[in-house]
């Protein structure tokens, strides 16, 4: 049985994923602000380092999988959101890469969002600042635009897809994939629904299947990417579990034919 690190393990999608991974017989090292094996604030460089050090100590330098579910959404302030959602995820992915390689057979799931492709007209300079690893600039642009959520999630998906097929990841036995949930009823979504600005926007978002997703539905998708028999051939996939919203808004956008 393996050892898996899960960030955001204390609530919502991370907690539901933890339950499934443990039910499958594996050991979970949870990382969260509180109520986890490693309590750390992924919004700060010190917290991220403490999280990486804590996981490495607990797993003894060998990790069979990582799920980066820690995150915040609107109306949480955009500037710290930029730090938590993008840099708090990438720091763990980079900091634990060596331990994943040491496993020789590891699986990573990056938690993105369908907002990365269903929120129109994203600020692409913010996406680029994320991908450049420029936290100061990303925070400054998040302040300017008062927005960071969808750009942080698009950047995470791009970061993962750029690296997933490389020698350092797939070639080193570490398969990385992205899950893109739609609106899922967790404390994060409830805070948005309760907000007088964001609530009507979220409720107005069409979900063809009807209703919101449940944390366990998203966790079932993560379990597929993480533990299923398909896992060793899964690399660079972005798995949407969003009730059909992305397909509704952009039916022909996936797959995009390659024109040379
Ligand atoms: P949640 O609020 O239930 O869980 C998020 C967890 O992240 C919490 O336990 C929280 O304490 C932790 N966290 C927040 N800031 C942190 C920090 N600075 N350091 C360490 N941990 C921190 O929310 P949910 O919905 O389960 O979110 C999980 C992930 O799924 C997030 O990345 C979110 O962006 C993503 N997602 C959620 C959707 C939804 O509709 N609920 C839709 C698409 C993506």
mmCIF file of C-alpha atoms and ligand atoms in Angstrom:
data_model
loop_
_atom_site.group_PDB
_atom_site.id
_atom_site.type_symbol
_atom_site.label_atom_id
_atom_site.label_comp_id
_atom_site.label_asym_id
_atom_site.label_seq_id
_atom_site.Cartn_x
_atom_site.Cartn_y
_atom_site.Cartn_z
ATOM 1 C CA UNK A 1 0.000 0.000 0.000
ATOM 2 C CA UNK A 2 1.189 3.486 -0.836
ATOM 3 C CA UNK A 3 1.668 6.843 0.827
ATOM 4 C CA UNK A 4 -0.181 9.824 -0.626
ATOM 5 C CA UNK A 5 -0.036 13.524 0.281
ATOM 6 C CA UNK A 6 -3.246 15.519 -0.090
ATOM 7 C CA UNK A 7 -3.397 19.280 0.415
ATOM 8 C CA UNK A 8 -6.698 20.791 1.506
ATOM 9 C CA UNK A 9 -7.405 17.473 3.213
ATOM 10 C CA UNK A 10 -9.547 18.939 6.002
ATOM 11 C CA UNK A 11 -12.558 19.949 3.924
ATOM 12 C CA UNK A 12 -14.601 19.496 0.767
ATOM 13 C CA UNK A 13 -12.948 17.804 -2.204
ATOM 14 C CA UNK A 14 -9.666 17.151 -0.366
ATOM 15 C CA UNK A 15 -11.461 15.499 2.560
ATOM 16 C CA UNK A 16 -13.608 13.370 0.227
ATOM 17 C CA UNK A 17 -10.459 12.326 -1.648
ATOM 18 C CA UNK A 18 -8.759 11.466 1.603
ATOM 19 C CA UNK A 19 -11.675 9.197 2.551
ATOM 20 C CA UNK A 20 -11.475 7.320 -0.756
ATOM 21 C CA UNK A 21 -7.681 6.923 -0.703
ATOM 22 C CA UNK A 22 -7.785 5.650 2.885
ATOM 23 C CA UNK A 23 -10.688 3.304 2.063
ATOM 24 C CA UNK A 24 -8.458 1.835 -0.654
ATOM 25 C CA UNK A 25 -5.948 0.994 2.085
ATOM 26 C CA UNK A 26 -3.350 3.707 1.553
ATOM 27 C CA UNK A 27 -1.732 6.068 4.045
ATOM 28 C CA UNK A 28 -2.590 9.757 3.669
ATOM 29 C CA UNK A 29 -0.469 12.678 4.807
ATOM 30 C CA UNK A 30 -2.877 15.589 4.911
ATOM 31 C CA UNK A 31 -1.783 19.207 4.601
ATOM 32 C CA UNK A 32 -4.132 22.026 5.578
ATOM 33 C CA UNK A 33 -4.338 25.152 7.692
ATOM 34 C CA UNK A 34 -5.594 22.972 10.568
ATOM 35 C CA UNK A 35 -6.889 19.463 11.313
ATOM 36 C CA UNK A 36 -4.250 17.752 9.191
ATOM 37 C CA UNK A 37 -1.050 15.774 9.762
ATOM 38 C CA UNK A 38 0.826 18.875 8.579
ATOM 39 C CA UNK A 39 -0.754 22.189 9.549
ATOM 40 C CA UNK A 40 0.732 24.850 7.288
ATOM 41 C CA UNK A 41 -0.273 28.002 5.442
ATOM 42 C CA UNK A 42 0.386 27.441 1.738
ATOM 43 C CA UNK A 43 -0.099 31.155 1.136
ATOM 44 C CA UNK A 44 3.398 31.937 2.429
ATOM 45 C CA UNK A 45 6.878 30.736 1.392
ATOM 46 C CA UNK A 46 7.587 29.668 4.986
ATOM 47 C CA UNK A 47 4.342 27.700 5.200
ATOM 48 C CA UNK A 48 5.017 25.977 1.882
ATOM 49 C CA UNK A 49 8.519 25.007 3.008
ATOM 50 C CA UNK A 50 7.153 23.698 6.304
ATOM 51 C CA UNK A 51 4.578 21.654 4.374
ATOM 52 C CA UNK A 52 7.203 20.159 2.057
ATOM 53 C CA UNK A 53 9.562 19.411 4.955
ATOM 54 C CA UNK A 54 6.732 17.894 6.992
ATOM 55 C CA UNK A 55 5.561 15.612 4.191
ATOM 56 C CA UNK A 56 9.134 14.513 3.391
ATOM 57 C CA UNK A 57 9.776 13.681 7.024
ATOM 58 C CA UNK A 58 6.560 11.679 7.360
ATOM 59 C CA UNK A 59 6.919 9.778 4.089
ATOM 60 C CA UNK A 60 10.637 9.072 4.551
ATOM 61 C CA UNK A 61 11.511 10.587 1.182
ATOM 62 C CA UNK A 62 9.276 8.327 -0.940
ATOM 63 C CA UNK A 63 5.792 9.360 -1.993
ATOM 64 C CA UNK A 64 3.408 7.401 -4.224
ATOM 65 C CA UNK A 65 1.085 10.252 -5.018
ATOM 66 C CA UNK A 66 0.130 13.878 -4.461
ATOM 67 C CA UNK A 67 -3.199 15.688 -4.797
ATOM 68 C CA UNK A 68 -3.121 19.487 -4.610
ATOM 69 C CA UNK A 69 -6.644 20.375 -3.489
ATOM 70 C CA UNK A 70 -5.941 23.301 -1.129
ATOM 71 C CA UNK A 71 -7.464 26.443 -2.532
ATOM 72 C CA UNK A 72 -9.744 29.405 -1.971
ATOM 73 C CA UNK A 73 -12.411 31.016 -4.140
ATOM 74 C CA UNK A 74 -14.335 34.277 -4.356
ATOM 75 C CA UNK A 75 -15.181 36.265 -2.265
ATOM 76 C CA UNK A 76 -11.803 35.389 -0.669
ATOM 77 C CA UNK A 77 -9.494 38.369 -1.448
ATOM 78 C CA UNK A 78 -7.732 38.072 -4.803
ATOM 79 C CA UNK A 79 -4.170 38.854 -3.676
ATOM 80 C CA UNK A 80 -3.730 36.059 -1.106
ATOM 81 C CA UNK A 81 -5.800 33.841 -3.414
ATOM 82 C CA UNK A 82 -3.110 34.215 -6.081
ATOM 83 C CA UNK A 83 -0.476 33.055 -3.617
ATOM 84 C CA UNK A 84 -2.471 30.143 -2.215
ATOM 85 C CA UNK A 85 -4.023 28.704 -5.364
ATOM 86 C CA UNK A 86 -1.083 28.825 -7.742
ATOM 87 C CA UNK A 87 2.125 29.192 -5.754
ATOM 88 C CA UNK A 88 0.833 27.045 -2.887
ATOM 89 C CA UNK A 89 0.218 24.231 -5.363
ATOM 90 C CA UNK A 90 3.375 24.555 -7.467
ATOM 91 C CA UNK A 91 5.644 24.753 -4.399
ATOM 92 C CA UNK A 92 4.357 21.381 -3.235
ATOM 93 C CA UNK A 93 4.563 19.856 -6.717
ATOM 94 C CA UNK A 94 8.163 21.012 -7.075
ATOM 95 C CA UNK A 95 9.168 20.365 -3.489
ATOM 96 C CA UNK A 96 7.834 16.819 -3.477
ATOM 97 C CA UNK A 97 8.952 15.924 -7.017
ATOM 98 C CA UNK A 98 12.068 14.110 -5.795
ATOM 99 C CA UNK A 99 10.048 11.968 -3.382
ATOM 100 C CA UNK A 100 7.593 11.095 -6.178
ATOM 101 C CA UNK A 101 10.474 10.100 -8.464
ATOM 102 C CA UNK A 102 11.877 7.972 -5.635
ATOM 103 C CA UNK A 103 8.664 5.934 -5.697
ATOM 104 C CA UNK A 104 9.311 4.978 -9.315
ATOM 105 C CA UNK A 105 5.550 4.629 -9.854
ATOM 106 C CA UNK A 106 3.761 7.770 -8.738
ATOM 107 C CA UNK A 107 0.609 9.641 -9.612
ATOM 108 C CA UNK A 108 -0.187 13.344 -9.249
ATOM 109 C CA UNK A 109 -3.546 15.080 -9.527
ATOM 110 C CA UNK A 110 -3.594 18.862 -9.750
ATOM 111 C CA UNK A 111 -6.962 20.341 -8.822
ATOM 112 C CA UNK A 112 -7.859 22.946 -11.411
ATOM 113 C CA UNK A 113 -11.332 24.210 -12.261
ATOM 114 C CA UNK A 114 -13.701 24.439 -15.198
ATOM 115 C CA UNK A 115 -13.607 28.207 -14.631
ATOM 116 C CA UNK A 116 -10.232 28.167 -16.414
ATOM 117 C CA UNK A 117 -12.098 27.694 -19.704
ATOM 118 C CA UNK A 118 -15.654 28.803 -18.900
ATOM 119 C CA UNK A 119 -14.943 32.232 -17.397
ATOM 120 C CA UNK A 120 -14.645 34.567 -20.398
ATOM 121 C CA UNK A 121 -11.815 36.985 -21.139
ATOM 122 C CA UNK A 122 -9.280 35.988 -18.513
ATOM 123 C CA UNK A 123 -6.452 38.393 -17.769
ATOM 124 C CA UNK A 124 -3.734 36.537 -19.641
ATOM 125 C CA UNK A 125 -0.937 38.747 -18.282
ATOM 126 C CA UNK A 126 -1.825 37.355 -14.868
ATOM 127 C CA UNK A 127 -1.754 33.807 -16.249
ATOM 128 C CA UNK A 128 1.712 34.541 -17.668
ATOM 129 C CA UNK A 129 2.926 36.017 -14.370
ATOM 130 C CA UNK A 130 1.916 32.776 -12.669
ATOM 131 C CA UNK A 131 3.669 30.649 -15.258
ATOM 132 C CA UNK A 132 6.776 32.855 -15.001
ATOM 133 C CA UNK A 133 6.822 32.076 -11.288
ATOM 134 C CA UNK A 134 6.672 35.816 -10.543
ATOM 135 C CA UNK A 135 4.654 35.924 -7.327
ATOM 136 C CA UNK A 136 5.150 39.670 -6.736
ATOM 137 C CA UNK A 137 3.826 40.512 -10.203
ATOM 138 C CA UNK A 138 0.957 38.027 -9.919
ATOM 139 C CA UNK A 139 -0.101 39.573 -6.599
ATOM 140 C CA UNK A 140 0.140 43.062 -8.084
ATOM 141 C CA UNK A 141 -2.033 42.079 -11.083
ATOM 142 C CA UNK A 142 -4.504 40.271 -8.823
ATOM 143 C CA UNK A 143 -4.810 43.521 -6.867
ATOM 144 C CA UNK A 144 -5.350 45.515 -10.074
ATOM 145 C CA UNK A 145 -7.969 43.169 -11.505
ATOM 146 C CA UNK A 146 -9.479 42.104 -8.180
ATOM 147 C CA UNK A 147 -9.497 38.614 -9.665
ATOM 148 C CA UNK A 148 -7.205 35.619 -9.467
ATOM 149 C CA UNK A 149 -9.334 32.483 -9.364
ATOM 150 C CA UNK A 150 -9.770 31.387 -12.978
ATOM 151 C CA UNK A 151 -6.330 32.703 -14.042
ATOM 152 C CA UNK A 152 -4.689 30.722 -11.228
ATOM 153 C CA UNK A 153 -6.489 27.571 -12.346
ATOM 154 C CA UNK A 154 -5.682 28.044 -16.048
ATOM 155 C CA UNK A 155 -2.035 28.581 -15.142
ATOM 156 C CA UNK A 156 -2.022 25.430 -12.998
ATOM 157 C CA UNK A 157 -3.471 23.360 -15.849
ATOM 158 C CA UNK A 158 -0.893 24.747 -18.281
ATOM 159 C CA UNK A 159 1.955 24.222 -15.820
ATOM 160 C CA UNK A 160 0.883 20.610 -15.398
ATOM 161 C CA UNK A 161 0.352 19.857 -19.085
ATOM 162 C CA UNK A 162 3.695 21.417 -20.052
ATOM 163 C CA UNK A 163 5.592 19.281 -17.571
ATOM 164 C CA UNK A 164 3.531 16.067 -17.501
ATOM 165 C CA UNK A 165 5.005 14.490 -20.648
ATOM 166 C CA UNK A 166 8.650 15.459 -19.962
ATOM 167 C CA UNK A 167 11.536 13.182 -19.044
ATOM 168 C CA UNK A 168 11.535 14.616 -15.504
ATOM 169 C CA UNK A 169 7.896 13.643 -14.906
ATOM 170 C CA UNK A 170 6.405 10.923 -17.141
ATOM 171 C CA UNK A 171 9.890 9.729 -18.009
ATOM 172 C CA UNK A 172 10.750 9.433 -14.326
ATOM 173 C CA UNK A 173 7.657 7.387 -13.474
ATOM 174 C CA UNK A 174 5.518 10.282 -12.223
ATOM 175 C CA UNK A 175 2.242 10.693 -14.142
ATOM 176 C CA UNK A 176 0.549 14.066 -13.673
ATOM 177 C CA UNK A 177 -3.044 14.918 -14.596
ATOM 178 C CA UNK A 178 -5.516 17.711 -13.858
ATOM 179 C CA UNK A 179 -9.090 17.550 -12.634
ATOM 180 C CA UNK A 180 -11.387 20.432 -13.584
ATOM 181 C CA UNK A 181 -14.454 20.417 -11.342
ATOM 182 C CA UNK A 182 -17.501 22.533 -11.958
ATOM 183 C CA UNK A 183 -19.520 24.080 -9.144
ATOM 184 C CA UNK A 184 -19.347 21.580 -6.296
ATOM 185 C CA UNK A 185 -21.182 22.016 -3.027
ATOM 186 C CA UNK A 186 -18.404 22.585 -0.491
ATOM 187 C CA UNK A 187 -17.724 25.350 2.064
ATOM 188 C CA UNK A 188 -15.771 27.168 -0.703
ATOM 189 C CA UNK A 189 -18.790 27.228 -3.027
ATOM 190 C CA UNK A 190 -21.186 28.009 -0.178
ATOM 191 C CA UNK A 191 -19.164 31.128 0.683
ATOM 192 C CA UNK A 192 -19.556 32.235 -2.938
ATOM 193 C CA UNK A 193 -23.281 31.460 -2.962
ATOM 194 C CA UNK A 194 -23.747 33.480 0.238
ATOM 195 C CA UNK A 195 -22.017 36.537 -1.268
ATOM 196 C CA UNK A 196 -24.301 39.164 -2.739
ATOM 197 C CA UNK A 197 -22.044 39.779 -5.761
ATOM 198 C CA UNK A 198 -20.857 36.251 -6.543
ATOM 199 C CA UNK A 199 -23.975 34.343 -5.446
ATOM 200 C CA UNK A 200 -26.170 35.407 -8.401
ATOM 201 C CA UNK A 201 -23.275 34.818 -10.824
ATOM 202 C CA UNK A 202 -22.738 31.251 -9.574
ATOM 203 C CA UNK A 203 -26.474 30.514 -9.589
ATOM 204 C CA UNK A 204 -26.715 31.905 -13.140
ATOM 205 C CA UNK A 205 -24.050 29.542 -14.466
ATOM 206 C CA UNK A 206 -25.789 26.865 -16.550
ATOM 207 C CA UNK A 207 -25.164 23.249 -15.543
ATOM 208 C CA UNK A 208 -26.725 20.988 -18.209
ATOM 209 C CA UNK A 209 -27.086 17.995 -15.872
ATOM 210 C CA UNK A 210 -28.727 20.231 -13.273
ATOM 211 C CA UNK A 211 -27.614 21.116 -9.768
ATOM 212 C CA UNK A 212 -24.178 21.211 -8.214
ATOM 213 C CA UNK A 213 -21.632 18.440 -7.957
ATOM 214 C CA UNK A 214 -20.835 16.752 -4.656
ATOM 215 C CA UNK A 215 -17.325 16.535 -3.188
ATOM 216 C CA UNK A 216 -17.488 12.743 -3.471
ATOM 217 C CA UNK A 217 -18.257 12.913 -7.195
ATOM 218 C CA UNK A 218 -15.103 14.961 -7.725
ATOM 219 C CA UNK A 219 -13.160 12.655 -5.399
ATOM 220 C CA UNK A 220 -14.311 9.685 -7.502
ATOM 221 C CA UNK A 221 -12.727 11.361 -10.528
ATOM 222 C CA UNK A 222 -9.532 12.021 -8.594
ATOM 223 C CA UNK A 223 -9.500 8.398 -7.456
ATOM 224 C CA UNK A 224 -9.721 7.342 -11.111
ATOM 225 C CA UNK A 225 -6.710 9.500 -12.025
ATOM 226 C CA UNK A 226 -4.809 8.443 -8.903
ATOM 227 C CA UNK A 227 -5.536 4.756 -8.310
ATOM 228 C CA UNK A 228 -7.381 3.140 -11.227
ATOM 229 C CA UNK A 229 -5.974 0.495 -13.530
ATOM 230 C CA UNK A 230 -5.824 3.210 -16.218
ATOM 231 C CA UNK A 231 -3.421 5.349 -14.194
ATOM 232 C CA UNK A 232 -0.128 4.300 -15.756
ATOM 233 C CA UNK A 233 -1.338 5.445 -19.202
ATOM 234 C CA UNK A 234 -2.890 8.671 -17.923
ATOM 235 C CA UNK A 235 -0.601 11.643 -18.491
ATOM 236 C CA UNK A 236 -1.459 15.294 -19.097
ATOM 237 C CA UNK A 237 -5.212 14.728 -19.148
ATOM 238 C CA UNK A 238 -7.576 17.468 -18.004
ATOM 239 C CA UNK A 239 -10.639 15.650 -16.693
ATOM 240 C CA UNK A 240 -13.739 17.842 -16.537
ATOM 241 C CA UNK A 241 -16.396 16.827 -14.034
ATOM 242 C CA UNK A 242 -18.701 19.786 -14.433
ATOM 243 C CA UNK A 243 -22.153 18.623 -15.452
ATOM 244 C CA UNK A 244 -21.504 19.607 -19.056
ATOM 245 C CA UNK A 245 -20.931 23.354 -18.635
ATOM 246 C CA UNK A 246 -17.654 23.431 -20.569
ATOM 247 C CA UNK A 247 -19.158 21.381 -23.404
ATOM 248 C CA UNK A 248 -22.181 23.680 -23.467
ATOM 249 C CA UNK A 249 -20.117 26.864 -23.716
ATOM 250 C CA UNK A 250 -17.355 25.595 -26.014
ATOM 251 C CA UNK A 251 -18.508 22.411 -27.746
ATOM 252 C CA UNK A 252 -15.835 22.402 -30.468
ATOM 253 C CA UNK A 253 -12.934 23.640 -28.346
ATOM 254 C CA UNK A 254 -11.879 20.113 -27.357
ATOM 255 C CA UNK A 255 -10.246 18.395 -29.124
ATOM 256 C CA UNK A 256 -8.516 21.070 -31.160
ATOM 257 C CA UNK A 257 -7.148 19.681 -34.437
ATOM 258 C CA UNK A 258 -3.438 20.211 -34.980
ATOM 259 C CA UNK A 259 -2.797 22.232 -38.150
ATOM 260 C CA UNK A 260 0.809 22.183 -39.383
HETATM 261 P P1 LIG B 1 -12.990 23.734 0.752
HETATM 262 O O1 LIG B 1 -13.007 25.122 1.262
HETATM 263 O O2 LIG B 1 -14.014 22.780 1.223
HETATM 264 O O3 LIG B 1 -11.556 23.074 0.955
HETATM 265 C C1 LIG B 1 -10.379 23.767 0.676
HETATM 266 C C2 LIG B 1 -9.352 23.447 1.745
HETATM 267 O O4 LIG B 1 -8.161 24.190 1.419
HETATM 268 C C3 LIG B 1 -9.801 23.859 3.158
HETATM 269 O O5 LIG B 1 -9.675 22.785 4.056
HETATM 270 C C4 LIG B 1 -8.875 24.993 3.490
HETATM 271 O O6 LIG B 1 -8.549 25.091 4.866
HETATM 272 C C5 LIG B 1 -7.652 24.672 2.642
HETATM 273 N N1 LIG B 1 -6.853 25.877 2.472
HETATM 274 C C6 LIG B 1 -7.300 27.106 2.118
HETATM 275 N N2 LIG B 1 -6.299 28.000 2.200
HETATM 276 C C7 LIG B 1 -5.208 27.313 2.607
HETATM 277 C C8 LIG B 1 -3.875 27.693 2.891
HETATM 278 N N3 LIG B 1 -3.483 28.987 2.809
HETATM 279 N N4 LIG B 1 -3.003 26.755 3.293
HETATM 280 C C9 LIG B 1 -3.416 25.463 3.429
HETATM 281 N N5 LIG B 1 -4.657 25.045 3.169
HETATM 282 C C10 LIG B 1 -5.548 25.968 2.773
HETATM 283 O O7 LIG B 1 -13.075 23.901 -0.840
HETATM 284 P P2 LIG B 1 -13.216 22.837 -2.023
HETATM 285 O O8 LIG B 1 -14.351 23.292 -2.810
HETATM 286 O O9 LIG B 1 -13.142 21.455 -1.534
HETATM 287 O O10 LIG B 1 -11.905 23.195 -2.861
HETATM 288 C C11 LIG B 1 -10.881 22.255 -3.129
HETATM 289 C C12 LIG B 1 -10.240 22.640 -4.437
HETATM 290 O O11 LIG B 1 -11.189 22.440 -5.487
HETATM 291 C C13 LIG B 1 -9.798 24.088 -4.522
HETATM 292 O O12 LIG B 1 -8.545 24.158 -5.156
HETATM 293 C C14 LIG B 1 -10.857 24.726 -5.379
HETATM 294 O O13 LIG B 1 -10.374 25.836 -6.082
HETATM 295 C C15 LIG B 1 -11.188 23.578 -6.315
HETATM 296 N N6 LIG B 1 -12.459 23.703 -6.973
HETATM 297 C C16 LIG B 1 -13.627 23.795 -6.241
HETATM 298 C C17 LIG B 1 -14.828 23.962 -6.890
HETATM 299 C C18 LIG B 1 -16.099 24.092 -6.142
HETATM 300 O O14 LIG B 1 -17.126 24.486 -6.756
HETATM 301 N N7 LIG B 1 -16.144 23.774 -4.859
HETATM 302 C C19 LIG B 1 -14.910 24.040 -8.364
HETATM 303 C C20 LIG B 1 -13.647 23.923 -9.031
HETATM 304 C C21 LIG B 1 -12.477 23.762 -8.347
#
